[in-house]
Amino acid sequence: MPETARRPENRYGNRPTMKDVAARAGVGLKTVSRVVNGEPGVTPETERRVREAISALGFRRNDSARVLRKGRTASIGLVLEDLADPFYGPLSRAVEEVARSHGALLINGSSAEDPEREQELVLALCARRVDGLVVIPAGEDHRYLEPELKAGVATVFVDRPAGRIDADAVLSDSYGGTRDGVAHLIAHGHRRIGFIGDMPRIHTAAERLRGYRAAMEDAGIPVGRSWVSLGGTEPERVRRAAEDMLSGDDPVTAIFAGNNRVTVTVVRVLAEQPRPVALVGFDDLELADLLRPGLSVVAQDATALGRTAAERLFGQLDGTLVTPERVELPTRLIARGSGELPPAD
């Protein structure tokens, strides 16, 4: 998705600058700099006016540029959902590489898909004076971050958008990718297609369900009530959902798995079935090409997600990106065999 035109006059988050403080106090920029940095050479009356302007505008010094200019190490916080999830490995590495190229250190933390833990971790990072944040959100309300954004903490959300605030977001096309994956199954003769996804409150899960329903509607196929299952990605829950869909008088002939953890469990369930069942999963898996048949997937580029998010973060820090935007990266359907199996009946 191309970025919209940048408008330097519309500063990101409308943060007050030293120039704003200088104009309000009626002094020069160098005088404001001396007051902010505790340097001598300012009369008490002038310092008072500058301090009053700082208080009135809510100005906070942006230490990012100073840190980099003076050779000290800046720091970036990365809040992931689950450090053990293989999807986040290349994403984290990409953020780290961009941070390293800017002379910054990366600090990782995991929310464990818990909104309260996410908030605690984000605010703890802010309290430790990180210069910017890359956040994969667990919660749906990020208004707790508004004071930090106004104070100048650069922030980019990745994989899922922020909730109830205006902030940069870098996403994959979950809706379009799922729509293509389900259409692929339909093109290979399937009409009874199950969908097993993550918890419905999660943005990506909701978008992938929407893509599934759109593909079925495009083909004129009514969705059976028992064909859709959303919930946690624990193997026990996913196994029950898959076995229910595959049983009864009118079982599904294909399944679309909503993420890599769901896919792994579904692969195990299908290996136990007496008849072949087609499968397309969202997210690629290591060794997916070695399965028999190979695993067909809708692949998103985790490296590109991380790199794009980090580049936007540093764009905020250096002032070249001033308006929050939503960037959506394309997905890619990889046909390896499992999604091309025809219906068994």
XYZ file of C-alpha atoms in Angstrom:
345
model
C 0.000 0.000 0.000
C 1.633 3.306 -0.998
C 2.209 5.799 1.763
C 0.148 8.960 1.729
C 1.781 12.323 1.174
C 3.710 13.584 4.160
C 2.711 16.940 5.578
C 5.517 18.342 7.755
C 3.256 21.031 9.178
C 0.991 18.399 10.753
C 3.431 17.002 13.296
C 3.074 13.442 14.516
C 0.953 13.517 17.655
C 0.994 17.366 17.524
C 3.893 17.321 19.976
C 5.123 20.790 21.016
C 8.695 21.580 19.992
C 11.417 23.857 21.349
C 10.422 26.305 18.631
C 6.892 26.363 20.053
C 8.276 27.020 23.536
C 10.546 29.785 22.227
C 7.659 31.487 20.424
C 5.413 31.363 23.488
C 8.106 32.631 25.841
C 9.341 35.290 23.410
C 12.927 34.082 23.483
C 15.391 32.491 21.111
C 15.694 28.766 20.452
C 19.163 28.666 22.038
C 17.754 30.125 25.254
C 15.131 27.370 25.439
C 17.846 24.783 24.802
C 19.909 26.168 27.694
C 16.958 26.008 30.077
C 15.944 22.511 28.997
C 19.488 21.199 29.275
C 20.278 22.996 32.538
C 23.030 25.138 31.023
C 24.121 28.523 32.459
C 23.688 31.934 30.846
C 19.933 32.517 31.353
C 18.521 35.158 33.711
C 16.044 34.001 36.373
C 13.205 35.980 34.776
C 13.848 34.496 31.333
C 14.094 31.007 32.797
C 10.771 31.567 34.559
C 9.079 32.514 31.263
C 10.537 29.494 29.520
C 9.454 27.167 32.332
C 5.937 28.600 32.215
C 5.808 28.071 28.437
C 7.047 24.488 28.847
C 4.350 23.798 31.437
C 1.581 25.451 29.425
C 2.442 23.570 26.223
C 3.152 20.238 27.896
C 6.555 20.118 26.208
C 8.901 17.251 26.969
C 12.412 17.044 25.645
C 12.885 14.409 22.925
C 16.114 12.742 24.017
C 16.355 10.484 20.939
C 18.240 12.917 18.737
C 20.478 14.006 21.657
C 21.331 10.417 22.503
C 22.328 9.606 18.949
C 24.252 12.877 18.466
C 26.276 12.432 21.643
C 27.175 8.825 20.851
C 25.193 7.205 23.654
C 23.041 4.196 22.887
C 19.349 4.685 22.254
C 16.938 1.873 23.121
C 13.834 0.493 21.445
C 11.199 -1.676 23.130
C 9.559 -4.556 21.251
C 6.449 -6.066 22.831
C 5.517 -9.414 21.263
C 2.630 -11.766 21.885
C 4.745 -14.883 22.510
C 8.526 -15.071 22.213
C 8.224 -18.828 21.616
C 6.052 -18.416 18.512
C 8.251 -19.029 15.419
C 6.374 -16.297 13.508
C 7.909 -13.650 15.764
C 11.505 -14.793 15.329
C 12.153 -13.212 11.922
C 9.985 -10.213 12.853
C 12.059 -9.555 15.969
C 15.308 -10.058 14.067
C 14.246 -7.532 11.426
C 13.394 -4.915 14.067
C 16.744 -5.574 15.740
C 18.680 -5.154 12.489
C 17.048 -1.799 11.748
C 17.623 -0.662 15.333
C 21.265 -1.723 15.128
C 21.753 0.228 11.905
C 20.599 3.315 13.845
C 22.893 2.612 16.789
C 20.051 1.514 19.058
C 19.582 -1.497 21.314
C 16.428 -3.629 21.255
C 14.650 -4.801 24.412
C 12.145 -7.666 23.948
C 9.190 -8.583 26.109
C 6.164 -10.863 25.823
C 2.559 -10.012 26.680
C 1.437 -13.666 26.555
C -1.739 -12.377 24.831
C -2.761 -10.704 28.104
C -3.912 -7.045 27.746
C -3.010 -6.193 31.354
C 0.451 -7.676 30.991
C 0.884 -5.776 27.727
C 0.054 -2.475 29.433
C 2.363 -3.199 32.369
C 5.222 -4.085 30.035
C 4.743 -1.077 27.741
C 4.597 1.375 30.641
C 7.594 -0.280 32.298
C 9.586 0.237 29.098
C 8.464 3.858 28.950
C 9.516 4.351 32.569
C 12.965 3.113 31.569
C 13.125 5.868 28.950
C 13.045 3.820 25.761
C 13.103 6.078 22.709
C 10.458 4.136 20.816
C 8.121 1.160 20.925
C 7.113 -1.522 18.443
C 4.023 -3.243 19.830
C 2.082 -6.330 18.778
C -1.041 -5.539 20.781
C -2.904 -7.977 22.978
C -5.522 -5.481 24.151
C -8.188 -3.447 22.380
C -7.822 -0.125 24.220
C -4.514 1.702 24.059
C -5.553 5.040 25.466
C -3.154 4.359 28.332
C -0.389 5.246 25.834
C -1.699 8.730 25.023
C 0.469 10.542 27.611
C 3.561 8.737 26.310
C 2.736 9.580 22.692
C 2.247 13.219 23.609
C 5.544 13.134 25.481
C 7.301 12.072 22.288
C 7.675 8.290 22.584
C 7.632 7.048 18.985
C 5.272 4.068 18.642
C 4.357 1.672 15.837
C 1.880 -1.187 16.134
C 2.560 -4.266 14.034
C 0.469 -7.296 12.973
C -2.607 -5.716 14.606
C -3.712 -2.068 14.858
C -3.943 -0.064 18.057
C -7.304 0.238 19.763
C -9.007 3.612 20.336
C -5.957 5.737 19.515
C -4.512 7.050 16.262
C -1.123 5.391 15.745
C 1.049 3.911 13.028
C 0.188 0.299 12.148
C 1.945 -2.178 9.856
C -0.232 -5.178 9.023
C -0.508 -8.152 6.688
C -3.551 -8.487 4.450
C -5.271 -11.105 6.608
C -8.635 -10.596 4.934
C -7.382 -10.815 1.354
C -4.988 -13.664 2.058
C -7.687 -15.812 3.663
C -10.134 -14.990 0.911
C -7.577 -16.192 -1.660
C -6.810 -19.347 0.334
C -10.455 -20.358 0.686
C -11.132 -19.506 -2.970
C -8.252 -21.849 -3.819
C -9.993 -24.701 -1.993
C -13.275 -23.886 -3.734
C -11.503 -23.906 -7.108
C -10.393 -27.477 -6.359
C -13.961 -28.646 -5.912
C -14.618 -28.139 -2.197
C -17.956 -26.850 -0.927
C -17.893 -28.016 2.700
C -14.961 -26.040 4.072
C -14.271 -25.608 7.774
C -12.574 -22.611 9.375
C -10.664 -22.894 12.665
C -9.358 -19.593 14.002
C -8.020 -17.782 17.023
C -10.038 -15.820 19.591
C -12.567 -13.525 17.871
C -11.457 -10.394 19.768
C -8.072 -10.580 18.012
C -7.966 -8.367 14.928
C -6.217 -10.908 12.696
C -8.637 -13.685 13.668
C -11.643 -11.484 12.886
C -10.163 -10.387 9.550
C -9.398 -13.967 8.515
C -12.912 -15.092 9.416
C -14.233 -12.194 7.334
C -12.088 -13.346 4.403
C -13.398 -16.902 4.751
C -17.005 -15.767 4.726
C -16.380 -13.470 1.762
C -14.887 -16.307 -0.317
C -17.796 -18.600 0.508
C -20.308 -15.869 -0.309
C -18.522 -15.118 -3.595
C -19.007 -18.764 -4.562
C -22.639 -18.827 -3.417
C -21.923 -21.400 -0.699
C -23.915 -21.096 2.554
C -21.690 -21.629 5.611
C -22.825 -24.454 7.860
C -23.125 -23.601 11.552
C -20.701 -26.354 12.523
C -18.074 -25.285 9.987
C -16.667 -22.351 11.976
C -14.784 -22.558 15.278
C -13.011 -19.671 17.014
C -11.195 -19.858 20.323
C -7.817 -20.400 21.916
C -5.080 -22.126 19.978
C -4.457 -24.806 22.595
C -4.061 -28.216 20.882
C -6.943 -29.747 22.840
C -9.396 -27.063 21.732
C -8.276 -27.149 18.109
C -8.343 -30.953 18.012
C -11.935 -31.040 19.275
C -12.974 -28.463 16.699
C -11.347 -30.338 13.836
C -12.703 -33.735 14.890
C -16.229 -32.289 15.198
C -16.037 -30.861 11.691
C -14.769 -34.146 10.288
C -17.460 -36.287 11.906
C -21.182 -36.730 11.373
C -23.248 -37.349 8.261
C -21.979 -34.315 6.336
C -18.327 -33.719 7.296
C -16.185 -31.005 5.793
C -13.845 -32.012 2.970
C -11.370 -29.170 3.558
C -10.178 -26.972 6.428
C -8.690 -23.508 6.482
C -6.487 -23.058 9.577
C -6.306 -19.498 10.874
C -2.677 -19.427 12.076
C 0.441 -21.557 12.415
C -0.433 -22.997 15.838
C -3.852 -24.078 14.627
C -2.300 -25.570 11.491
C 0.135 -27.772 13.436
C -2.695 -29.409 15.404
C -4.902 -29.799 12.335
C -2.053 -31.540 10.467
C -1.849 -34.070 13.312
C -5.603 -34.644 13.278
C -5.718 -35.110 9.500
C -2.887 -37.659 9.676
C -5.275 -39.856 11.693
C -8.160 -39.619 9.226
C -9.021 -42.567 6.975
C -9.777 -40.274 4.011
C -7.781 -37.355 2.588
C -8.886 -33.882 3.677
C -7.604 -30.729 2.005
C -5.870 -28.107 4.149
C -4.669 -24.542 3.708
C -3.070 -22.749 6.651
C -2.392 -19.081 7.314
C 1.353 -18.606 8.040
C 4.103 -20.730 6.598
C 5.799 -23.405 8.697
C 9.335 -24.724 8.765
C 9.507 -28.124 6.987
C 6.039 -27.554 5.470
C 7.404 -28.622 2.098
C 8.597 -31.961 3.530
C 5.150 -33.142 4.590
C 3.319 -35.553 2.284
C 1.479 -33.903 0.703
C 3.308 -30.622 1.167
C 1.447 -28.029 3.198
C -0.316 -25.292 1.211
C -0.245 -21.971 3.032
C -1.045 -18.296 2.846
C 2.345 -16.851 3.746
C 2.906 -13.457 5.285
C 6.332 -11.849 5.319
C 7.254 -11.526 9.000
C 10.624 -10.024 8.119
C 9.003 -7.304 6.020
C 6.524 -6.580 8.808
C 9.306 -6.085 11.339
C 11.533 -4.097 9.001
C 8.728 -1.798 7.839
C 7.557 -1.168 11.403
C 11.088 -0.376 12.604
C 11.794 1.920 9.659
C 8.606 3.828 10.389
C 9.599 4.063 14.045
C 12.922 5.687 13.195
C 11.136 7.863 10.662
C 9.105 9.212 13.560
C 12.228 9.719 15.657
C 14.069 11.685 12.970
C 10.976 13.724 12.099
C 10.471 12.539 8.509
C 7.205 10.738 9.347
C 4.729 13.022 11.046
C 1.274 11.563 10.362
C 0.119 8.138 11.613
C -0.610 5.741 8.774
C -1.833 2.195 8.280
C 0.437 0.181 5.978
C -0.845 -3.191 4.751
C 1.572 -5.703 3.241
C 0.427 -8.384 0.760
C 0.361 -12.114 1.477
C 1.296 -14.953 -0.893
C -0.484 -18.249 -1.556
C 1.981 -21.154 -1.742
C 0.442 -24.313 -3.232
C 2.350 -27.423 -2.146
C -0.254 -30.164 -2.357
C -2.502 -30.235 0.714
C -4.736 -27.465 -0.609
C -5.003 -29.071 -4.017
C -6.473 -32.401 -2.848
C -9.941 -32.925 -4.370
C -12.966 -33.803 -2.214
C -12.967 -37.457 -1.240
C -16.708 -37.754 -1.914
